């Protein structure tokens, strides 16, 4: 009986192996890109601090203590207790031939997107009814779930071997009511970002 069961299992395994190898591809993904030498080091303005190492920098932004009353009805246009994130990038001479640096955010590798308003970064802590909004220089809320990026011009100074490239990234972060019931407590968040160049 055991020998017969083993033979049946073996036959089924062989059939499955052949069935899997016979499947056809449904499509193809082509990847295109280029490896470049650009490497920028960030320094921060007031309200932010930069730590870590080049290539893995950690930017600490203090959003302060914000009262529930000041959050209003959850309007995305009102920036309450916002903190400027003014990053100055020093790329040295590594950005030759490039004109733009782009910042893209990856909330899902951080604290995630807010479940009530997926444009916002989800907060971690005791507070409820609030997310963190990231705004561009025009005070427009960026859509974190929509992979919206932020671009800044690379500015060249000097010529030839002494040329240096810099960029200024001016963003703003603020608490935004997400429409859920507001509750007091800590409201922290983590938002990984990537710099790319073109």
mmCIF file of C-alpha atoms in Angstrom:
data_model
loop_
_atom_site.group_PDB
_atom_site.id
_atom_site.type_symbol
_atom_site.label_atom_id
_atom_site.label_comp_id
_atom_site.label_asym_id
_atom_site.label_seq_id
_atom_site.Cartn_x
_atom_site.Cartn_y
_atom_site.Cartn_z
ATOM 1 C CA UNK A 1 0.000 0.000 0.000
ATOM 2 C CA UNK A 2 2.796 2.422 0.983
ATOM 3 C CA UNK A 3 4.761 1.532 -2.173
ATOM 4 C CA UNK A 4 1.677 2.182 -4.356
ATOM 5 C CA UNK A 5 1.072 5.573 -2.633
ATOM 6 C CA UNK A 6 4.743 6.534 -3.144
ATOM 7 C CA UNK A 7 4.545 5.664 -6.860
ATOM 8 C CA UNK A 8 1.370 7.749 -7.229
ATOM 9 C CA UNK A 9 2.990 10.744 -5.536
ATOM 10 C CA UNK A 10 6.101 10.384 -7.694
ATOM 11 C CA UNK A 11 4.020 10.247 -10.881
ATOM 12 C CA UNK A 12 2.030 13.333 -9.826
ATOM 13 C CA UNK A 13 5.270 15.237 -9.095
ATOM 14 C CA UNK A 14 6.682 14.404 -12.538
ATOM 15 C CA UNK A 15 3.455 15.534 -14.248
ATOM 16 C CA UNK A 16 3.480 18.835 -12.287
ATOM 17 C CA UNK A 17 7.122 19.446 -13.196
ATOM 18 C CA UNK A 18 6.362 19.023 -16.910
ATOM 19 C CA UNK A 19 3.225 21.176 -16.648
ATOM 20 C CA UNK A 20 5.142 24.044 -15.020
ATOM 21 C CA UNK A 21 7.932 23.965 -17.585
ATOM 22 C CA UNK A 22 5.436 24.139 -20.450
ATOM 23 C CA UNK A 23 3.840 27.470 -19.432
ATOM 24 C CA UNK A 24 4.345 30.379 -21.823
ATOM 25 C CA UNK A 25 5.339 33.919 -20.833
ATOM 26 C CA UNK A 26 2.505 36.453 -20.749
ATOM 27 C CA UNK A 27 4.736 39.442 -21.337
ATOM 28 C CA UNK A 28 8.173 40.979 -21.004
ATOM 29 C CA UNK A 29 9.539 43.756 -18.806
ATOM 30 C CA UNK A 30 12.418 45.689 -20.319
ATOM 31 C CA UNK A 31 14.654 47.658 -17.964
ATOM 32 C CA UNK A 32 16.623 50.677 -19.161
ATOM 33 C CA UNK A 33 18.961 52.865 -17.168
ATOM 34 C CA UNK A 34 22.453 54.099 -16.642
ATOM 35 C CA UNK A 35 24.933 54.118 -13.775
ATOM 36 C CA UNK A 36 26.292 57.608 -13.102
ATOM 37 C CA UNK A 37 28.841 59.044 -10.708
ATOM 38 C CA UNK A 38 26.641 61.798 -9.235
ATOM 39 C CA UNK A 39 26.711 61.824 -5.456
ATOM 40 C CA UNK A 40 25.291 64.686 -3.410
ATOM 41 C CA UNK A 41 25.657 65.420 0.292
ATOM 42 C CA UNK A 42 22.773 67.240 2.010
ATOM 43 C CA UNK A 43 22.921 69.959 4.629
ATOM 44 C CA UNK A 44 19.758 71.220 6.303
ATOM 45 C CA UNK A 45 18.232 74.560 7.228
ATOM 46 C CA UNK A 46 16.594 75.528 10.512
ATOM 47 C CA UNK A 47 14.162 72.990 11.976
ATOM 48 C CA UNK A 48 15.932 70.009 10.451
ATOM 49 C CA UNK A 49 19.109 68.092 11.148
ATOM 50 C CA UNK A 50 21.002 65.733 8.875
ATOM 51 C CA UNK A 51 22.827 62.660 10.101
ATOM 52 C CA UNK A 52 23.891 59.317 8.698
ATOM 53 C CA UNK A 53 26.345 58.934 5.848
ATOM 54 C CA UNK A 54 26.342 60.094 2.202
ATOM 55 C CA UNK A 55 24.061 57.726 0.341
ATOM 56 C CA UNK A 56 22.105 56.941 3.508
ATOM 57 C CA UNK A 57 21.443 60.253 5.157
ATOM 58 C CA UNK A 58 18.928 60.644 7.967
ATOM 59 C CA UNK A 59 17.033 63.927 8.149
ATOM 60 C CA UNK A 60 15.237 64.671 11.407
ATOM 61 C CA UNK A 61 12.331 67.111 11.096
ATOM 62 C CA UNK A 62 10.625 68.509 14.180
ATOM 63 C CA UNK A 63 6.931 69.231 13.583
ATOM 64 C CA UNK A 64 6.529 70.550 17.119
ATOM 65 C CA UNK A 65 3.425 70.384 19.297
ATOM 66 C CA UNK A 66 0.235 71.186 17.381
ATOM 67 C CA UNK A 67 -3.191 71.544 19.033
ATOM 68 C CA UNK A 68 -6.116 69.495 17.740
ATOM 69 C CA UNK A 69 -8.176 72.691 17.363
ATOM 70 C CA UNK A 70 -5.691 74.146 14.901
ATOM 71 C CA UNK A 71 -6.017 71.151 12.580
ATOM 72 C CA UNK A 72 -9.521 72.303 11.609
ATOM 73 C CA UNK A 73 -11.587 70.157 9.269
ATOM 74 C CA UNK A 74 -8.745 68.317 7.579
ATOM 75 C CA UNK A 75 -8.198 70.753 4.714
ATOM 76 C CA UNK A 76 -5.156 69.713 2.725
ATOM 77 C CA UNK A 77 -4.465 73.326 1.792
ATOM 78 C CA UNK A 78 -3.943 74.572 5.342
ATOM 79 C CA UNK A 79 -0.410 74.010 6.590
ATOM 80 C CA UNK A 80 -0.581 73.828 10.380
ATOM 81 C CA UNK A 81 2.632 74.007 12.363
ATOM 82 C CA UNK A 82 4.538 73.180 9.214
ATOM 83 C CA UNK A 83 8.298 72.881 9.171
ATOM 84 C CA UNK A 84 10.419 73.890 6.217
ATOM 85 C CA UNK A 85 12.747 71.201 4.909
ATOM 86 C CA UNK A 86 15.386 73.248 3.112
ATOM 87 C CA UNK A 87 18.044 70.850 1.923
ATOM 88 C CA UNK A 88 21.138 72.148 0.203
ATOM 89 C CA UNK A 89 22.807 69.493 -1.928
ATOM 90 C CA UNK A 90 26.509 69.678 -2.627
ATOM 91 C CA UNK A 91 27.332 67.353 -5.510
ATOM 92 C CA UNK A 92 30.935 68.479 -5.960
ATOM 93 C CA UNK A 93 32.021 67.861 -9.543
ATOM 94 C CA UNK A 94 30.206 64.500 -9.777
ATOM 95 C CA UNK A 95 27.127 65.871 -11.601
ATOM 96 C CA UNK A 96 28.863 66.992 -14.816
ATOM 97 C CA UNK A 97 26.449 67.000 -17.745
ATOM 98 C CA UNK A 98 23.356 66.734 -15.525
ATOM 99 C CA UNK A 99 20.754 69.455 -14.976
ATOM 100 C CA UNK A 100 18.152 68.160 -12.516
ATOM 101 C CA UNK A 101 17.959 66.256 -9.257
ATOM 102 C CA UNK A 102 14.689 64.497 -8.485
ATOM 103 C CA UNK A 103 13.487 63.374 -5.073
ATOM 104 C CA UNK A 104 11.108 60.423 -5.009
ATOM 105 C CA UNK A 105 9.523 59.096 -1.838
ATOM 106 C CA UNK A 106 8.869 55.520 -0.766
ATOM 107 C CA UNK A 107 6.311 55.673 2.071
ATOM 108 C CA UNK A 108 5.677 51.923 1.994
ATOM 109 C CA UNK A 109 9.275 51.316 3.090
ATOM 110 C CA UNK A 110 8.688 53.758 5.950
ATOM 111 C CA UNK A 111 5.626 54.200 8.140
ATOM 112 C CA UNK A 112 3.268 53.749 5.145
ATOM 113 C CA UNK A 113 0.500 55.836 3.630
ATOM 114 C CA UNK A 114 -2.380 57.077 5.751
ATOM 115 C CA UNK A 115 -5.376 54.731 5.498
ATOM 116 C CA UNK A 116 -7.910 57.599 5.519
ATOM 117 C CA UNK A 117 -6.059 59.870 3.066
ATOM 118 C CA UNK A 118 -3.390 58.114 1.024
ATOM 119 C CA UNK A 119 -1.770 61.392 -0.053
ATOM 120 C CA UNK A 120 -0.479 61.622 3.516
ATOM 121 C CA UNK A 121 2.221 59.756 5.387
ATOM 122 C CA UNK A 122 0.839 57.497 8.107
ATOM 123 C CA UNK A 123 1.807 58.517 11.621
ATOM 124 C CA UNK A 124 3.026 56.082 14.235
ATOM 125 C CA UNK A 125 2.203 56.724 17.876
ATOM 126 C CA UNK A 126 -0.791 57.403 20.103
ATOM 127 C CA UNK A 127 -2.344 60.281 18.117
ATOM 128 C CA UNK A 128 -5.304 59.524 15.857
ATOM 129 C CA UNK A 129 -6.971 61.348 12.986
ATOM 130 C CA UNK A 130 -3.788 62.888 11.619
ATOM 131 C CA UNK A 131 -1.245 62.224 8.895
ATOM 132 C CA UNK A 132 1.845 64.076 7.696
ATOM 133 C CA UNK A 133 1.640 66.071 4.487
ATOM 134 C CA UNK A 134 4.664 66.861 2.313
ATOM 135 C CA UNK A 135 4.329 70.104 0.344
ATOM 136 C CA UNK A 136 6.392 71.488 -2.530
ATOM 137 C CA UNK A 137 7.730 75.050 -2.736
ATOM 138 C CA UNK A 138 4.300 76.243 -3.997
ATOM 139 C CA UNK A 139 2.612 74.782 -0.879
ATOM 140 C CA UNK A 140 0.944 72.081 -2.989
ATOM 141 C CA UNK A 141 0.432 68.780 -1.200
ATOM 142 C CA UNK A 142 2.393 65.980 -2.870
ATOM 143 C CA UNK A 143 0.567 62.705 -3.433
ATOM 144 C CA UNK A 144 2.712 60.136 -1.634
ATOM 145 C CA UNK A 145 0.603 57.196 -2.831
ATOM 146 C CA UNK A 146 0.863 58.462 -6.410
ATOM 147 C CA UNK A 147 4.681 58.326 -6.382
ATOM 148 C CA UNK A 148 4.794 62.058 -7.010
ATOM 149 C CA UNK A 149 8.370 63.344 -7.131
ATOM 150 C CA UNK A 150 9.936 66.722 -6.559
ATOM 151 C CA UNK A 151 12.529 68.221 -8.930
ATOM 152 C CA UNK A 152 15.172 70.886 -8.411
ATOM 153 C CA UNK A 153 17.713 72.378 -10.792
ATOM 154 C CA UNK A 154 21.390 71.501 -10.483
ATOM 155 C CA UNK A 155 23.356 74.758 -10.558
ATOM 156 C CA UNK A 156 26.912 74.763 -11.884
ATOM 157 C CA UNK A 157 29.563 77.133 -10.586
ATOM 158 C CA UNK A 158 33.124 77.236 -11.873
ATOM 159 C CA UNK A 159 34.530 75.617 -14.980
ATOM 160 C CA UNK A 160 36.267 72.399 -16.008
ATOM 161 C CA UNK A 161 37.920 70.482 -13.141
ATOM 162 C CA UNK A 162 36.928 73.125 -10.570
ATOM 163 C CA UNK A 163 33.214 73.014 -11.511
ATOM 164 C CA UNK A 164 30.855 72.319 -8.620
ATOM 165 C CA UNK A 165 27.158 71.426 -8.744
ATOM 166 C CA UNK A 166 24.595 72.312 -6.109
ATOM 167 C CA UNK A 167 20.813 72.157 -5.716
ATOM 168 C CA UNK A 168 18.273 73.460 -3.229
ATOM 169 C CA UNK A 169 15.305 71.294 -2.315
ATOM 170 C CA UNK A 170 12.644 73.344 -0.572
ATOM 171 C CA UNK A 171 9.839 71.253 0.873
ATOM 172 C CA UNK A 172 7.534 71.620 3.825
ATOM 173 C CA UNK A 173 6.028 69.038 6.171
ATOM 174 C CA UNK A 174 2.936 69.495 8.324
ATOM 175 C CA UNK A 175 0.314 67.603 10.237
ATOM 176 C CA UNK A 176 -2.953 67.255 8.326
ATOM 177 C CA UNK A 177 -6.244 65.983 9.755
ATOM 178 C CA UNK A 178 -7.234 62.879 7.799
ATOM 179 C CA UNK A 179 -10.970 62.905 8.579
ATOM 180 C CA UNK A 180 -10.877 60.313 11.348
ATOM 181 C CA UNK A 181 -11.580 61.211 14.987
ATOM 182 C CA UNK A 182 -8.750 63.293 16.399
ATOM 183 C CA UNK A 183 -6.923 62.067 19.483
ATOM 184 C CA UNK A 184 -3.869 63.389 21.298
ATOM 185 C CA UNK A 185 -0.495 61.682 21.480
ATOM 186 C CA UNK A 186 2.748 61.284 19.615
ATOM 187 C CA UNK A 187 2.564 61.422 15.819
ATOM 188 C CA UNK A 188 5.833 60.328 14.246
ATOM 189 C CA UNK A 189 6.582 59.113 10.745
ATOM 190 C CA UNK A 190 9.360 57.752 8.553
ATOM 191 C CA UNK A 191 9.657 58.531 4.851
ATOM 192 C CA UNK A 192 12.552 57.038 2.851
ATOM 193 C CA UNK A 193 13.600 58.987 -0.232
ATOM 194 C CA UNK A 194 15.807 58.489 -3.274
ATOM 195 C CA UNK A 195 17.742 61.068 -5.273
ATOM 196 C CA UNK A 196 18.002 60.539 -9.005
ATOM 197 C CA UNK A 197 19.631 62.721 -11.628
ATOM 198 C CA UNK A 198 18.995 63.696 -15.232
#
